[in-house]
PDB file of C-alpha atoms in Angstrom:
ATOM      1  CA  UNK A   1    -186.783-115.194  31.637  1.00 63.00           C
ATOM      2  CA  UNK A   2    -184.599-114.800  28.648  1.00 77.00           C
ATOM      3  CA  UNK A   3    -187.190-113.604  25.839  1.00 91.00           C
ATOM      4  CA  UNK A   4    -187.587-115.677  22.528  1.00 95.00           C
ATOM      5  CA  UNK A   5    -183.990-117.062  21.492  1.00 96.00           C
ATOM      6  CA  UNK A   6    -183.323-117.304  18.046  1.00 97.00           C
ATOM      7  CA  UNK A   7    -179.994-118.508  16.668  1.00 97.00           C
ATOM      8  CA  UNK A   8    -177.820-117.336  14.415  1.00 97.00           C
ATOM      9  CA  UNK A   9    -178.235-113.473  14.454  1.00 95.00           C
ATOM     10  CA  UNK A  10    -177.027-114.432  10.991  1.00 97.00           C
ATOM     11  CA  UNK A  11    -176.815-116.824   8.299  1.00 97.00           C
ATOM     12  CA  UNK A  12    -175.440-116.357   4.704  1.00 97.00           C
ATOM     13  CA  UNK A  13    -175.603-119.174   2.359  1.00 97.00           C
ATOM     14  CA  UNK A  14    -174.915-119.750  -1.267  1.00 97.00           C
ATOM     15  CA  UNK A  15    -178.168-120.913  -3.455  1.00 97.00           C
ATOM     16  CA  UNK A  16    -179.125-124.336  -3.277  1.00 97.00           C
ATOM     17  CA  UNK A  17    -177.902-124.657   0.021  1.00 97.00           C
ATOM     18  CA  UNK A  18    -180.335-125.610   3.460  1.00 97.00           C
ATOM     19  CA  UNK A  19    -180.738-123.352   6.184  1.00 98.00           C
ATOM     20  CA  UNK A  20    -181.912-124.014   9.473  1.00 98.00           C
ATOM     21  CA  UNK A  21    -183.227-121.423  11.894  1.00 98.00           C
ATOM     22  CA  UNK A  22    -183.829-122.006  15.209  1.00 98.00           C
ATOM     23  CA  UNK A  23    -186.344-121.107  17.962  1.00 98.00           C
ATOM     24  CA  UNK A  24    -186.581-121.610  21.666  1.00 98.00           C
ATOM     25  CA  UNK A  25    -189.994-120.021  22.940  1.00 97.00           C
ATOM     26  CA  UNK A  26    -190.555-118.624  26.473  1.00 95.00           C
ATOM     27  CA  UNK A  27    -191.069-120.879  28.840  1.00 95.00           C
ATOM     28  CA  UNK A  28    -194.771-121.909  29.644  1.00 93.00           C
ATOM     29  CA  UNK A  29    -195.913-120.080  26.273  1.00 94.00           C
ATOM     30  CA  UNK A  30    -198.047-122.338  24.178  1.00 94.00           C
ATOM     31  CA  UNK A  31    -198.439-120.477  21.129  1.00 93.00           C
ATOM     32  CA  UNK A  32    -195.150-120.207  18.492  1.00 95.00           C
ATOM     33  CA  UNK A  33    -195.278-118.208  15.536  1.00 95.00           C
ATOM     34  CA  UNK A  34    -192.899-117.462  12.637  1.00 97.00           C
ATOM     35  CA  UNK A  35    -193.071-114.450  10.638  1.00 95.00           C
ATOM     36  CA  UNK A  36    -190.525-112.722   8.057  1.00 96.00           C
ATOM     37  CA  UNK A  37    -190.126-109.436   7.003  1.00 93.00           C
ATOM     38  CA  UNK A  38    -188.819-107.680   3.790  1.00 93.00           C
ATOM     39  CA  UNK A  39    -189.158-104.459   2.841  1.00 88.00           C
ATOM     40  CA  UNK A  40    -191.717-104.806  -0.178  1.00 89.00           C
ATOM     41  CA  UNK A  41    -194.132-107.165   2.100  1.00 88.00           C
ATOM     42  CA  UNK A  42    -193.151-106.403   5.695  1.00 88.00           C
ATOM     43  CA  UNK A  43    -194.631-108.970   8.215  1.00 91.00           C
ATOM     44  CA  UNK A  44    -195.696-112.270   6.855  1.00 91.00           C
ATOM     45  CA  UNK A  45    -196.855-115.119   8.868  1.00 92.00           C
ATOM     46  CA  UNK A  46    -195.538-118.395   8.050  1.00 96.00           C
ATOM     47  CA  UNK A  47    -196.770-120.508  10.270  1.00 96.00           C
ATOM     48  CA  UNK A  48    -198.116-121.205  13.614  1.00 94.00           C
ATOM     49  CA  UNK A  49    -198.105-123.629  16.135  1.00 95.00           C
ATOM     50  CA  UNK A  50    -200.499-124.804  19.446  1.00 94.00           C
ATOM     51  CA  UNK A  51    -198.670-127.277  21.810  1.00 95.00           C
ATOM     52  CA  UNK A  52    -196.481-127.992  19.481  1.00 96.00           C
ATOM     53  CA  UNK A  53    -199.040-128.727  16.529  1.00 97.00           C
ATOM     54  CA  UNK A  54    -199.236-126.557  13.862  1.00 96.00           C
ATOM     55  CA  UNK A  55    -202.505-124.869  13.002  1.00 93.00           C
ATOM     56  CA  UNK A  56    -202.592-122.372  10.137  1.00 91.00           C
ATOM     57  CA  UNK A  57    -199.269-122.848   7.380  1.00 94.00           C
ATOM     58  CA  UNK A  58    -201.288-121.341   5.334  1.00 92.00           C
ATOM     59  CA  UNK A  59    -198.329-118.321   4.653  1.00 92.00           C
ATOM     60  CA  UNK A  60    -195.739-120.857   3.972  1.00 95.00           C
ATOM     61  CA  UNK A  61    -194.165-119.877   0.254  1.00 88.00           C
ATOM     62  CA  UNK A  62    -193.522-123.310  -1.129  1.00 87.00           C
ATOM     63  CA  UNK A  63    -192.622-126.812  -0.231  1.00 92.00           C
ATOM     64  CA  UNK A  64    -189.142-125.753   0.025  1.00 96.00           C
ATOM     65  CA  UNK A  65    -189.915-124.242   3.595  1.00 97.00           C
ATOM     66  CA  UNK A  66    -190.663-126.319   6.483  1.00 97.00           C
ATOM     67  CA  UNK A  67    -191.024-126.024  10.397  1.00 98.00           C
ATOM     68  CA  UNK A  68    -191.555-128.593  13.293  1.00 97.00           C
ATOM     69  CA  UNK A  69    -191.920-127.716  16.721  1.00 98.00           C
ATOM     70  CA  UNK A  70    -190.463-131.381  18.399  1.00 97.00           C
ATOM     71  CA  UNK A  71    -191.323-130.301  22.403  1.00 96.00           C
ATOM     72  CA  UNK A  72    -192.561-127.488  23.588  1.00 96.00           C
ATOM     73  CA  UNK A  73    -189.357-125.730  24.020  1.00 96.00           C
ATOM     74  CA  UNK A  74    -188.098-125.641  20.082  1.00 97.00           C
ATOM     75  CA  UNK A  75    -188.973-125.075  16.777  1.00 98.00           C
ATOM     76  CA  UNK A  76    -187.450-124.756  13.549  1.00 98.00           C
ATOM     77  CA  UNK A  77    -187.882-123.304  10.496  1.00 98.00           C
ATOM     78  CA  UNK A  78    -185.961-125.335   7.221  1.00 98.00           C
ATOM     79  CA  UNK A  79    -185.491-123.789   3.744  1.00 97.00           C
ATOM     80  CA  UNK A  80    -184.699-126.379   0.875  1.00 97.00           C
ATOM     81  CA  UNK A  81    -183.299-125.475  -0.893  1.00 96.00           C
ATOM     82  CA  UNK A  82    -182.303-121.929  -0.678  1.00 97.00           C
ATOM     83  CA  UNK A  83    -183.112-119.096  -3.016  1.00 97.00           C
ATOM     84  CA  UNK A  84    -182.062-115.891  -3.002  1.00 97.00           C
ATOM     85  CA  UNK A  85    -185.655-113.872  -2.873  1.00 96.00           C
ATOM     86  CA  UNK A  86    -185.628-115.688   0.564  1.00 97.00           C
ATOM     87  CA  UNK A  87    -183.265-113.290   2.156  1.00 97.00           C
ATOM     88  CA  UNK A  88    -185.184-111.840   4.598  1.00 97.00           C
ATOM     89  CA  UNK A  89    -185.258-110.966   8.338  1.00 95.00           C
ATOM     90  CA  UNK A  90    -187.090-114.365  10.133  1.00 97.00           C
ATOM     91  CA  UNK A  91    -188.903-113.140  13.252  1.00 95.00           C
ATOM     92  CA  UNK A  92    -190.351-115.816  15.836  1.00 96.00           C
ATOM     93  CA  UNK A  93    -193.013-115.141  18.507  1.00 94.00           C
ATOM     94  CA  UNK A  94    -194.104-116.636  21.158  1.00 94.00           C
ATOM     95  CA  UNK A  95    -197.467-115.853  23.226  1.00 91.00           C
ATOM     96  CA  UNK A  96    -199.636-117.208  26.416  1.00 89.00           C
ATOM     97  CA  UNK A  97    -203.279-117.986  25.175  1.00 81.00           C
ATOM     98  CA  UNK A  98    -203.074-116.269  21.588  1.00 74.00           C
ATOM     99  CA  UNK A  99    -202.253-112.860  21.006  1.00 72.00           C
ATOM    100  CA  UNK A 100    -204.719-111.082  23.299  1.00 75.00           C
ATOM    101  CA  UNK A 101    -202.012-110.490  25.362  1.00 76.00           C
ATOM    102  CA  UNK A 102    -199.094-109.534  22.880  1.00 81.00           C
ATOM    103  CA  UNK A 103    -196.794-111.383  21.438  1.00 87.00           C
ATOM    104  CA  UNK A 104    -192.641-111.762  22.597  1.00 91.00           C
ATOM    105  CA  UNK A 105    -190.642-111.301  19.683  1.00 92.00           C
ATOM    106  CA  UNK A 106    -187.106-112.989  19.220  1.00 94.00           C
ATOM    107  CA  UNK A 107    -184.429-110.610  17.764  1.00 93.00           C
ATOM    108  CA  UNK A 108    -184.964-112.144  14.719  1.00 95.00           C
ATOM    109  CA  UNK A 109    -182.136-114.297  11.945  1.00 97.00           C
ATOM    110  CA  UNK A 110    -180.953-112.453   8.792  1.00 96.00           C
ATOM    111  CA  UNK A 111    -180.629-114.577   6.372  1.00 98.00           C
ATOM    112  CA  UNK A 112    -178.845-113.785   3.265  1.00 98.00           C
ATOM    113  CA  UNK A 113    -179.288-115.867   0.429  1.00 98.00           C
ATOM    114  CA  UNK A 114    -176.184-115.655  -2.630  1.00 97.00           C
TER     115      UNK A 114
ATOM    116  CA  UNK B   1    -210.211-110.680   5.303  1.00 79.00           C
ATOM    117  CA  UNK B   2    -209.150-108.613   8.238  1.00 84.00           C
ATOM    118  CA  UNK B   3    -206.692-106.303   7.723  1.00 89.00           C
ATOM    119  CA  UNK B   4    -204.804-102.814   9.131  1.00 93.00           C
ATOM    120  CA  UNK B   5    -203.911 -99.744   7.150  1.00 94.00           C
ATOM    121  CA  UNK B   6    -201.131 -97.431   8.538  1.00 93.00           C
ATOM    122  CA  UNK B   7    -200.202 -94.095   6.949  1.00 85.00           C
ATOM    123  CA  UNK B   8    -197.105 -94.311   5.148  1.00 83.00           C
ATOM    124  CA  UNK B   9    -193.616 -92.846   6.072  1.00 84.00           C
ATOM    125  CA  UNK B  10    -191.053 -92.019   6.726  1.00 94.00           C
ATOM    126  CA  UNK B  11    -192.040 -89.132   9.036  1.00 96.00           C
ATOM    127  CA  UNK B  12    -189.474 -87.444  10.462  1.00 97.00           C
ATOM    128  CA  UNK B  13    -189.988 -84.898  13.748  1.00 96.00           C
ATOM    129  CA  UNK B  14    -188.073 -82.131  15.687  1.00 97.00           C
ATOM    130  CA  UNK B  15    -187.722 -83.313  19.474  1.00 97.00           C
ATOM    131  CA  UNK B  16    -190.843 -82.533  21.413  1.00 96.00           C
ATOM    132  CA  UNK B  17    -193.088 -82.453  18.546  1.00 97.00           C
ATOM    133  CA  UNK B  18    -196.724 -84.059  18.633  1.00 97.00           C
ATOM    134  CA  UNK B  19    -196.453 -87.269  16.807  1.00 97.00           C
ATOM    135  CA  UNK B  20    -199.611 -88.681  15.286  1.00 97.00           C
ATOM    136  CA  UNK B  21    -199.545 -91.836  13.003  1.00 97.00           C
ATOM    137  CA  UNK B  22    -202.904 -93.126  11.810  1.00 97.00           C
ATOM    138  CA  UNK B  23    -204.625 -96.493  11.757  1.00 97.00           C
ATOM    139  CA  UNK B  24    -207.569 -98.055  10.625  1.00 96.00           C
ATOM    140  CA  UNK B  25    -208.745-101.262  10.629  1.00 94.00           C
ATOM    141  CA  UNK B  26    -211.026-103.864   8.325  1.00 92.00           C
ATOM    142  CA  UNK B  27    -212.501-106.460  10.374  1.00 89.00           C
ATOM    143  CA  UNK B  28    -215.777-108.793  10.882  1.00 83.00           C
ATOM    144  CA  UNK B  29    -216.636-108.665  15.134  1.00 80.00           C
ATOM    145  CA  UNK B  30    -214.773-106.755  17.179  1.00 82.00           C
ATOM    146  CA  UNK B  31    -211.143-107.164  17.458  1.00 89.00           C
ATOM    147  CA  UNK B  32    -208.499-106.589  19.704  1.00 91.00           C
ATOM    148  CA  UNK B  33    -205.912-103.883  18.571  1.00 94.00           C
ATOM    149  CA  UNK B  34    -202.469-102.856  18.677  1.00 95.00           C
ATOM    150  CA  UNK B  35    -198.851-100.980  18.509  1.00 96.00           C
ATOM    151  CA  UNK B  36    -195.804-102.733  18.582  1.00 95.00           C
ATOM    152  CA  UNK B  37    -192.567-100.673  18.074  1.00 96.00           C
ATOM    153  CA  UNK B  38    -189.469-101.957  16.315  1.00 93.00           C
ATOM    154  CA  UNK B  39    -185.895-100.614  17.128  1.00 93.00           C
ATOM    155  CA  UNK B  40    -183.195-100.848  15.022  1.00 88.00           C
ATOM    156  CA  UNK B  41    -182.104-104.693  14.724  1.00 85.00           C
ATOM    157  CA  UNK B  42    -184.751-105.777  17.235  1.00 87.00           C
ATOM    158  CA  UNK B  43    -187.533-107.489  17.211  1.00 88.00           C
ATOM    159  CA  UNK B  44    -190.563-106.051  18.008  1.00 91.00           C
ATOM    160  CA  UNK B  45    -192.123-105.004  21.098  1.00 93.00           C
ATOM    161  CA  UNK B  46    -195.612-104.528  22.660  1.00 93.00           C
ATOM    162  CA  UNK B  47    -196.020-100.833  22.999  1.00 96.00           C
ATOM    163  CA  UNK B  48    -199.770-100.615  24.137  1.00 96.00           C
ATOM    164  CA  UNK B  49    -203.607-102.628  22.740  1.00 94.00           C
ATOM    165  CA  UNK B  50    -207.365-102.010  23.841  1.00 94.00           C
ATOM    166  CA  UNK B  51    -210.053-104.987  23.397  1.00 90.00           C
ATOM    167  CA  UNK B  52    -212.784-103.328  22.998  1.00 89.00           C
ATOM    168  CA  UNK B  53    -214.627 -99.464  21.703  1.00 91.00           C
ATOM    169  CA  UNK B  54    -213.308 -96.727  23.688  1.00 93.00           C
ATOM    170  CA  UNK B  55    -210.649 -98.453  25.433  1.00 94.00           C
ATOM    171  CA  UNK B  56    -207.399 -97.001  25.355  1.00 96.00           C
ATOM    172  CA  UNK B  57    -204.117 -97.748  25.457  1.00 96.00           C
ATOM    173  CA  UNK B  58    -201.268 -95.871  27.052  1.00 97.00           C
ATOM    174  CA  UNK B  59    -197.682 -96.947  27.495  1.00 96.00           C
ATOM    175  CA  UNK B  60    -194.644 -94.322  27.490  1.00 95.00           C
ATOM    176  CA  UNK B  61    -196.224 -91.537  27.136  1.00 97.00           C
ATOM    177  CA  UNK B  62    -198.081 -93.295  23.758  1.00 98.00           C
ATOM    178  CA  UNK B  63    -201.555 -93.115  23.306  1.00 98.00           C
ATOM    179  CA  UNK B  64    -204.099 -94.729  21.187  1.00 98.00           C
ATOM    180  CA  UNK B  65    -208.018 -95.122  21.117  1.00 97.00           C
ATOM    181  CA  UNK B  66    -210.337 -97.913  20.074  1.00 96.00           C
ATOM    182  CA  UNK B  67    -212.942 -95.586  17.926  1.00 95.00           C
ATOM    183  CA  UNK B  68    -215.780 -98.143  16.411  1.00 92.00           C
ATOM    184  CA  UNK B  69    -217.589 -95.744  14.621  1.00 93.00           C
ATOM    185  CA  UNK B  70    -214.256 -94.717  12.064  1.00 95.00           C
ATOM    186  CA  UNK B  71    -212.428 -97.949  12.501  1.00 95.00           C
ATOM    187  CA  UNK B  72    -209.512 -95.936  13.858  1.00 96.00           C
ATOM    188  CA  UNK B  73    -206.954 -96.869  16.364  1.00 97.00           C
ATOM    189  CA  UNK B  74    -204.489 -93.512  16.002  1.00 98.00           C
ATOM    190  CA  UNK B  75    -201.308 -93.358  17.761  1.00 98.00           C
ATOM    191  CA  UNK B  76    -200.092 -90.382  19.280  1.00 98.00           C
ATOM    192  CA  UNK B  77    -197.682 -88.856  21.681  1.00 98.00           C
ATOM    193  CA  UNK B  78    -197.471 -85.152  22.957  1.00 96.00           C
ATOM    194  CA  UNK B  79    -193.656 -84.973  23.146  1.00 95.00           C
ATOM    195  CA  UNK B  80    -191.264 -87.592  20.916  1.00 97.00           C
ATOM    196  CA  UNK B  81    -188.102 -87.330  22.220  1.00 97.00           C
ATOM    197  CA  UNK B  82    -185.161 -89.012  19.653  1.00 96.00           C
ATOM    198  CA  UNK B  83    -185.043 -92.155  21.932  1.00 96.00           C
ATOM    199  CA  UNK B  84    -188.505 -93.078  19.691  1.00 97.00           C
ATOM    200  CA  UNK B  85    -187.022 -93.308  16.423  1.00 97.00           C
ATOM    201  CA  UNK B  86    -188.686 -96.468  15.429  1.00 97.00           C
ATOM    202  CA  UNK B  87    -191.265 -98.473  12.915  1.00 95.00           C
ATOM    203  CA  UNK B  88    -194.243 -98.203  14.569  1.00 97.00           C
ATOM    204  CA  UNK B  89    -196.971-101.263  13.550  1.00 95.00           C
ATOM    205  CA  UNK B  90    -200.376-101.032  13.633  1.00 96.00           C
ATOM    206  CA  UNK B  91    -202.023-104.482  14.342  1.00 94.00           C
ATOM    207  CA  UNK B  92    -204.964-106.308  14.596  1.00 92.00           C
ATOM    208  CA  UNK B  93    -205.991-109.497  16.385  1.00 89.00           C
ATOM    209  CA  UNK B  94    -208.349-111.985  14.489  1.00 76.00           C
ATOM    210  CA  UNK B  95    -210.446-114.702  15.936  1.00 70.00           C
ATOM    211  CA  UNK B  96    -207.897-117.583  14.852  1.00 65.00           C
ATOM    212  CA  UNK B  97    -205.589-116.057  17.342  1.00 71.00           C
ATOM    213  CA  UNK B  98    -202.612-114.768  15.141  1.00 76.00           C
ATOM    214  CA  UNK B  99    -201.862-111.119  14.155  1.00 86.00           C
ATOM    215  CA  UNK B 100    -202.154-109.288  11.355  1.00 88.00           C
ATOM    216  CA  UNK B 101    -199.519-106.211  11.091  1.00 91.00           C
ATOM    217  CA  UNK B 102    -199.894-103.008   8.989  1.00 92.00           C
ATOM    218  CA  UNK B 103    -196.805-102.148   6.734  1.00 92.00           C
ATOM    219  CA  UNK B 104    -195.506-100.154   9.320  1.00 94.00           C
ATOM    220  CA  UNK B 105    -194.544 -96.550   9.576  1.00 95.00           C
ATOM    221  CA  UNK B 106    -190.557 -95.088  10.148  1.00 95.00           C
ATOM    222  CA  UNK B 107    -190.571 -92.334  12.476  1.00 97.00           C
ATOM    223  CA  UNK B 108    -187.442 -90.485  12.928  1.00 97.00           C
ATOM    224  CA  UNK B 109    -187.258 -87.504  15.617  1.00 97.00           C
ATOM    225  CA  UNK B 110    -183.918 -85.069  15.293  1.00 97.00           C
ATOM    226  CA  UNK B 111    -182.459 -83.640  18.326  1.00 95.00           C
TER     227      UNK B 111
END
């Protein structure tokens, strides 16, 4: 399998402007989680999902994020508009029945906000 | 709510040093614990958990025991080599089946 895929590596964006970041889980996983992390508050969860629904966005900022998970094999996460206190790194996870057995990280999207 | 603390860093080793980097946890029940390990422009990775008191968890020469009675889960390793130069997280599993991380800790190891 190819781990959690998370496209771009990279995204800078003037203020105002949407992002889109972009998850594809491991296959057969049925747990999808988004985190970011910045050096004053390290890892945050956003949001998580459980075949596709989402349980607990309780760590989303504002309105101006949002995620969907459309099948079982995507997500997304969508800032609008952007800021720039959301530069961040933007981590998603994927897992088999919860955490108990650890988590598969993507490589993570920086996202630079100008 | 629950919750990890992690010492602070940076800490920063000789090769083949003993490496220690303390943990202890806040939680209702009895959770399930762990380390991930984050290389530079990674994500993170799995190092090692235990589920329950006493269990422990070993994984590349990383060690790290569930103690109940000081709400500990310490990691340690005899011999770092410079290959673990990392940020080391501390986490905790709570019943609604996400993760909670400690800040995490730098650890760099000189050759």
């Amino acid at each position: 399998d190819a781990g959690v895929i998370q496209s771009p590596r990279h995204e800078v964006t003037e203020m105002g402007q949407e992002v889109t970041l972009r998850c594809k889980p491991i296959s057969g996983h049925d747990y999808l989680f988004w985190y970011r992390q910045t050096m004053m508050r390290g890892l945050e969860l956003l949001i998580y999902f459980n075949n596709n629904v989402p349980i607990d966005d309780s760590g989303m900022p504002e309105d101006r994020f949002s995620a969907k998970m459309p099948n079982a094999s995507f997500s997304t996460l969508k800032i609008q508009p952007s800021e720039p206190r959301d530069s961040a790194v933007y981590f998603c996870a994927s897992s088999f029945g919860g955490a108990y057995y650890g988590y598969t990280f993507g490589s993570g999207t920086r996202l630079t906000v100008v | 709510g629950d919750s990890v603390t992690q010492m602070e860093g940076p800490v920063t080793l000789s090769e083949e040093a003993f490496l220690t980097i303390n943990c202890t946890y806040t939680a209702t029940g009895y959770p399930s614990l762990f380390w991930y390990v984050q290389y530079p422009g990674e994500g993170l990775q799995l190092l090692l958990k235990a589920t329950k008191a006493d269990d422990k968890g070993s994984n590349k020469g990383f060690e790290a025991t569930y103690r109940k009675e000081t709400t500990s889960f310490h990691l340690e390793k005899g011999s770092v080599q410079v290959s673990d130069s990392a940020v080391y997280f501390c986490a905790l599993l709570s019943n609604d089946y996400k993760l909670s991380f400690g800040a995490g800790t730098t650890v760099t190891v000189r050759a």
